Amino acid sequence: MFAVIRVLGVAVVLVSSSVAALASDDSSGRGGYVVRSDRWTDEDERDYSAFILGVGRSGCNTVDACLKGSGNPFKDTDPPGAKFYSDCAQLPYVLRAYFAWKRGLPFAYESSVRARGASSDIRYSQSGNEVTARKDVLTGSTDGYKLLRALIPAISTATYRIHPTLERPKESDFYSPAIRVNSIRPGTVIYDPDGHVAVVYEVQRDGRIEYMDSHPDNMVTRGTYDLRFVRAPPAVGAGFKNWRPLRLVGYSRRGDGALEGGHVELASNSEIPDFSDDQFYGNSTRAGDGSWTSGTFTLNGEQLDYYDYVRAMMAGGTLEMHPVSELANMIQEKCTDLQDRVQAVDNAIAAGIQNRAEPSRLPRNIYGTSGDWETYSTPSRDARLKTAFKELRDNVVRFINMYRTGNRHLIYDGNDLVADMLATYDHETAQCTVTYKRSDGSPVTLPYEEVRKRLFRLSFDPYHCVERRWGASDPGELSTCPDGPEKKAWYAAEQNLRNQIDRTYDARMDFTLAELRTPGPGKGWGNPPDVDARSILLSMRGVRRASSVAETGSDGALPGGDPSMGSTSRPDLRGWHARREAEFSNWQQSHPRGELWDAPVAPKMVAVRAGSFLMGSPANELGRWPTEGPQHQVTIGRDFAVSAYPITFNEWDACVQDGGCNGYTPSDEHWGRGNMPVINVSWEDAEAYAAWLTNRSGHRYRLLSEAEYEYAERAGTATPYSTGQTISPNQANFFDTATMSQSAGPEGRQPMKVGSFPPNTFGLYDMQGNIWEWVQDCWNDSYQKVPSDGSAMARGDCQRRVVRGGGFNRERKFMRAASRYWIVGQLRSALAGFRVARELD
């Protein structure tokens, strides 16, 4: 790839040398758009990539500065008073149109899109959009500056939300490229269906993809492609996009060479050599739209995580991770992100937004709105920042785990990886500070680690004083903040929203202060995720590289290791296997009626008889949420089996050891493994476990449907709780203020070992409390049009998946049998695990 980049670097010089000639071709003399070529040639595309590379490398921090700076070879052709603006969605169009205008190339764009199905906001339509109108930019139809201004209202993130194979009624401006070198290149667009767009400006030798993006305040930031850009159902068109080839037809050529008239035609997917929808469905067995998450990515016979696959392909087919240098790069990138946030907050302060009264309600959605909130608030920026800090911490865990298990993809030739990473962490973070001016103008300098510690206290609300925007809690630092009681109350009420790292653009959030004070859908998380990478490094000191399977044990665990040490330390599965084999042998001799156990590595199952029940909660039930209605009769027509306990870390680690579960070892957050419920697994991870168990046992395992879960939890009861009219801390692990004030135990503070509380009358343990549990269903805001046979809802918002049971950190009302919630399916949450169902043959 670097050979390509070097060629592109030369192309920047060539483009620069031709600017004067191109400028003289402007027949209007006032920036008029003149088309001189009927198509973009391969050379034009290479030069466009060079143009993007130059802009990206220039370090410019606003769109205006990018097009006036050294990275733009055309800058001298623009008058001094020209102003350039773009939000994230318009940035790819502004850059493409600007280059096309300066080079005399044809350009056209989607001028109208509509949702495919009902949607209150086409930027977040569940079934994606379709193009209904296009506009061709022809010679004399406009001038370049007018075109750039016209793109601002015409283009939004809805423009990108198109199924990769949809070409009617009109073609999209983009196509889905193959994940390979030269297809993903400077100028490729990345679409995040949670409402963000970026432009690739460079691909590194090791496969890391660097991008730049813009924001409502015209700022330009940069980052490295990672899981901040989520995968999503094909209908919403997430991921990489290249500009669709086009040509001008039906034109006439003037005497000066300009092409007049005609219309633009776009190439179809079948005409584009590197069109591929593998990024949606995987590169092995083809899955349909309804089961896109089951698609896998295989390289050289090895199944990889999608993001690892992308990196490997962009490195020419080799996945190599250099933990020390990559840690340094990640910290430097976070430092740049923090400096960008300084500028964003300063812009809001300069505009005086903090001096205005707090509105009576939040916007309908804090992540996707308009006006001052969109321009000066930072919820999306902050959520992406928090995600990046969490990913840094997770990568530290991953690198250490790869090191101690001898993973061949980890490249490190030192003697003590943890020590080297800790030294690198301390060195790099010591170079990074953030300085802001308090309300009285006095400066406050915050070291990197201090900002990390107060990360979830940083206010995104532009109506708050600058001290709260930077998470001040010390009375001395806060002494200059002029916020009155109402703004203080808003800041406190917004804490759960600050704890949340996923951007729920389709959630209704226009709460009053009183409404926000009570937890519920759209109001954030009760606790923030762990982002403390340094503590991980400190806790893992002394870990050494495994030189062989004999040294590590067959499961990669260090012999004699304490399972409580380190968030990915695993129990010695050799001992666990021996105990399970003996227990399984005894079970085969005699076991309770209705209990099933297919293999020692499989979970024990309890048979549940078919039956009917009233699902949901009545309107007068205390603690009820509207999403629990309407109540409706459900009849489950077939017997099925349910795992007696949530799946444990032992059971998950056995899957990984056996080559299943995508080889992923989740963090235990220092709470312990063994018979603790497995956490930090996504909905897709849970599906992978069920698929492994199916292949291993010959019986069909799957996640429960939401209806099956409530049916099994109720166990024949019709009261608010399966335990009766209420539930006590002796019956489940949940947040109970009275108990926690009298005890320093784990109750309400962390998960507990499975089976710590009595089972329900079906013989199922922990159906309420301890952890949230993934079920099959897509999220829907109500039970309108749900199946009456207990099957899972496959329609709705399938980016969000239903979780049931209530977590250890939630209060009593979340333990009700009808209580339901959702988590983004790709999120690996420390609050969520799962159990499985089994079809009865």
PDB file of N, CA and C in Angstrom, residues 349 435-445 465-470 476-482:
ATOM      1  N   ILE A 349     -18.472  28.703  24.292  1.00  0.00           N
ATOM      2  CA  ILE A 349     -18.290  29.754  25.294  1.00  0.00           C
ATOM      3  C   ILE A 349     -18.203  31.109  24.610  1.00  0.00           C
ATOM      4  N   THR A 435      -5.793  22.509  28.627  1.00  0.00           N
ATOM      5  CA  THR A 435      -5.940  23.755  29.370  1.00  0.00           C
ATOM      6  C   THR A 435      -7.214  24.465  28.928  1.00  0.00           C
ATOM      7  N   TYR A 436      -8.029  24.840  29.894  1.00  0.00           N
ATOM      8  CA  TYR A 436      -9.206  25.640  29.587  1.00  0.00           C
ATOM      9  C   TYR A 436      -9.237  26.852  30.513  1.00  0.00           C
ATOM     10  N   LYS A 437      -9.974  27.860  30.131  1.00  0.00           N
ATOM     11  CA  LYS A 437     -10.115  29.055  30.955  1.00  0.00           C
ATOM     12  C   LYS A 437     -11.436  29.022  31.699  1.00  0.00           C
ATOM     13  N   ARG A 438     -11.346  29.185  33.013  1.00  0.00           N
ATOM     14  CA  ARG A 438     -12.566  29.202  33.816  1.00  0.00           C
ATOM     15  C   ARG A 438     -13.390  30.452  33.491  1.00  0.00           C
ATOM     16  N   SER A 439     -14.550  30.508  34.080  1.00  0.00           N
ATOM     17  CA  SER A 439     -15.472  31.611  33.780  1.00  0.00           C
ATOM     18  C   SER A 439     -14.886  32.975  34.103  1.00  0.00           C
ATOM     19  N   ASP A 440     -13.911  33.045  35.023  1.00  0.00           N
ATOM     20  CA  ASP A 440     -13.273  34.326  35.343  1.00  0.00           C
ATOM     21  C   ASP A 440     -12.011  34.558  34.527  1.00  0.00           C
ATOM     22  N   GLY A 441     -11.728  33.665  33.565  1.00  0.00           N
ATOM     23  CA  GLY A 441     -10.562  33.822  32.706  1.00  0.00           C
ATOM     24  C   GLY A 441      -9.311  33.155  33.216  1.00  0.00           C
ATOM     25  N   SER A 442      -9.309  32.617  34.419  1.00  0.00           N
ATOM     26  CA  SER A 442      -8.115  31.968  34.957  1.00  0.00           C
ATOM     27  C   SER A 442      -7.947  30.582  34.337  1.00  0.00           C
ATOM     28  N   PRO A 443      -6.702  30.218  33.986  1.00  0.00           N
ATOM     29  CA  PRO A 443      -6.490  28.934  33.309  1.00  0.00           C
ATOM     30  C   PRO A 443      -6.460  27.760  34.275  1.00  0.00           C
ATOM     31  N   VAL A 444      -6.938  26.620  33.805  1.00  0.00           N
ATOM     32  CA  VAL A 444      -6.844  25.348  34.532  1.00  0.00           C
ATOM     33  C   VAL A 444      -6.227  24.334  33.578  1.00  0.00           C
ATOM     34  N   THR A 445      -5.155  23.689  34.002  1.00  0.00           N
ATOM     35  CA  THR A 445      -4.494  22.682  33.175  1.00  0.00           C
ATOM     36  C   THR A 445      -4.760  21.297  33.756  1.00  0.00           C
ATOM     37  N   CYS A 465     -21.765  26.028  32.500  1.00  0.00           N
ATOM     38  CA  CYS A 465     -20.526  26.796  32.586  1.00  0.00           C
ATOM     39  C   CYS A 465     -19.361  25.940  32.092  1.00  0.00           C
ATOM     40  N   VAL A 466     -18.284  26.606  31.728  1.00  0.00           N
ATOM     41  CA  VAL A 466     -17.134  25.895  31.172  1.00  0.00           C
ATOM     42  C   VAL A 466     -16.526  24.948  32.191  1.00  0.00           C
ATOM     43  N   GLU A 467     -16.620  25.268  33.475  1.00  0.00           N
ATOM     44  CA  GLU A 467     -16.088  24.367  34.492  1.00  0.00           C
ATOM     45  C   GLU A 467     -16.787  23.010  34.445  1.00  0.00           C
ATOM     46  N   ARG A 468     -18.112  23.024  34.281  1.00  0.00           N
ATOM     47  CA  ARG A 468     -18.842  21.753  34.192  1.00  0.00           C
ATOM     48  C   ARG A 468     -18.624  21.090  32.836  1.00  0.00           C
ATOM     49  N   ARG A 469     -18.408  21.888  31.798  1.00  0.00           N
ATOM     50  CA  ARG A 469     -18.100  21.283  30.498  1.00  0.00           C
ATOM     51  C   ARG A 469     -16.836  20.427  30.616  1.00  0.00           C
ATOM     52  N   TRP A 470     -15.960  20.780  31.571  1.00  0.00           N
ATOM     53  CA  TRP A 470     -14.734  20.011  31.795  1.00  0.00           C
ATOM     54  C   TRP A 470     -14.785  19.185  33.077  1.00  0.00           C
ATOM     55  N   GLY A 476     -13.116  24.358  44.768  1.00  0.00           N
ATOM     56  CA  GLY A 476     -12.251  25.455  44.370  1.00  0.00           C
ATOM     57  C   GLY A 476     -12.314  25.716  42.874  1.00  0.00           C
ATOM     58  N   GLU A 477     -12.262  24.634  42.087  1.00  0.00           N
ATOM     59  CA  GLU A 477     -12.327  24.784  40.633  1.00  0.00           C
ATOM     60  C   GLU A 477     -13.701  25.278  40.202  1.00  0.00           C
ATOM     61  N   LEU A 478     -14.731  24.838  40.936  1.00  0.00           N
ATOM     62  CA  LEU A 478     -16.104  25.221  40.586  1.00  0.00           C
ATOM     63  C   LEU A 478     -16.502  26.598  41.106  1.00  0.00           C
ATOM     64  N   SER A 479     -15.645  27.219  41.910  1.00  0.00           N
ATOM     65  CA  SER A 479     -16.043  28.468  42.580  1.00  0.00           C
ATOM     66  C   SER A 479     -16.342  29.599  41.610  1.00  0.00           C
ATOM     67  N   THR A 480     -15.814  29.516  40.400  1.00  0.00           N
ATOM     68  CA  THR A 480     -16.046  30.589  39.421  1.00  0.00           C
ATOM     69  C   THR A 480     -17.224  30.293  38.504  1.00  0.00           C
ATOM     70  N   CYS A 481     -17.864  29.137  38.655  1.00  0.00           N
ATOM     71  CA  CYS A 481     -18.998  28.770  37.793  1.00  0.00           C
ATOM     72  C   CYS A 481     -20.244  29.536  38.224  1.00  0.00           C
ATOM     73  N   PRO A 482     -20.879  30.264  37.305  1.00  0.00           N
ATOM     74  CA  PRO A 482     -22.050  31.059  37.688  1.00  0.00           C
ATOM     75  C   PRO A 482     -23.376  30.308  37.620  1.00  0.00           C
TER      76      PRO A 482
END
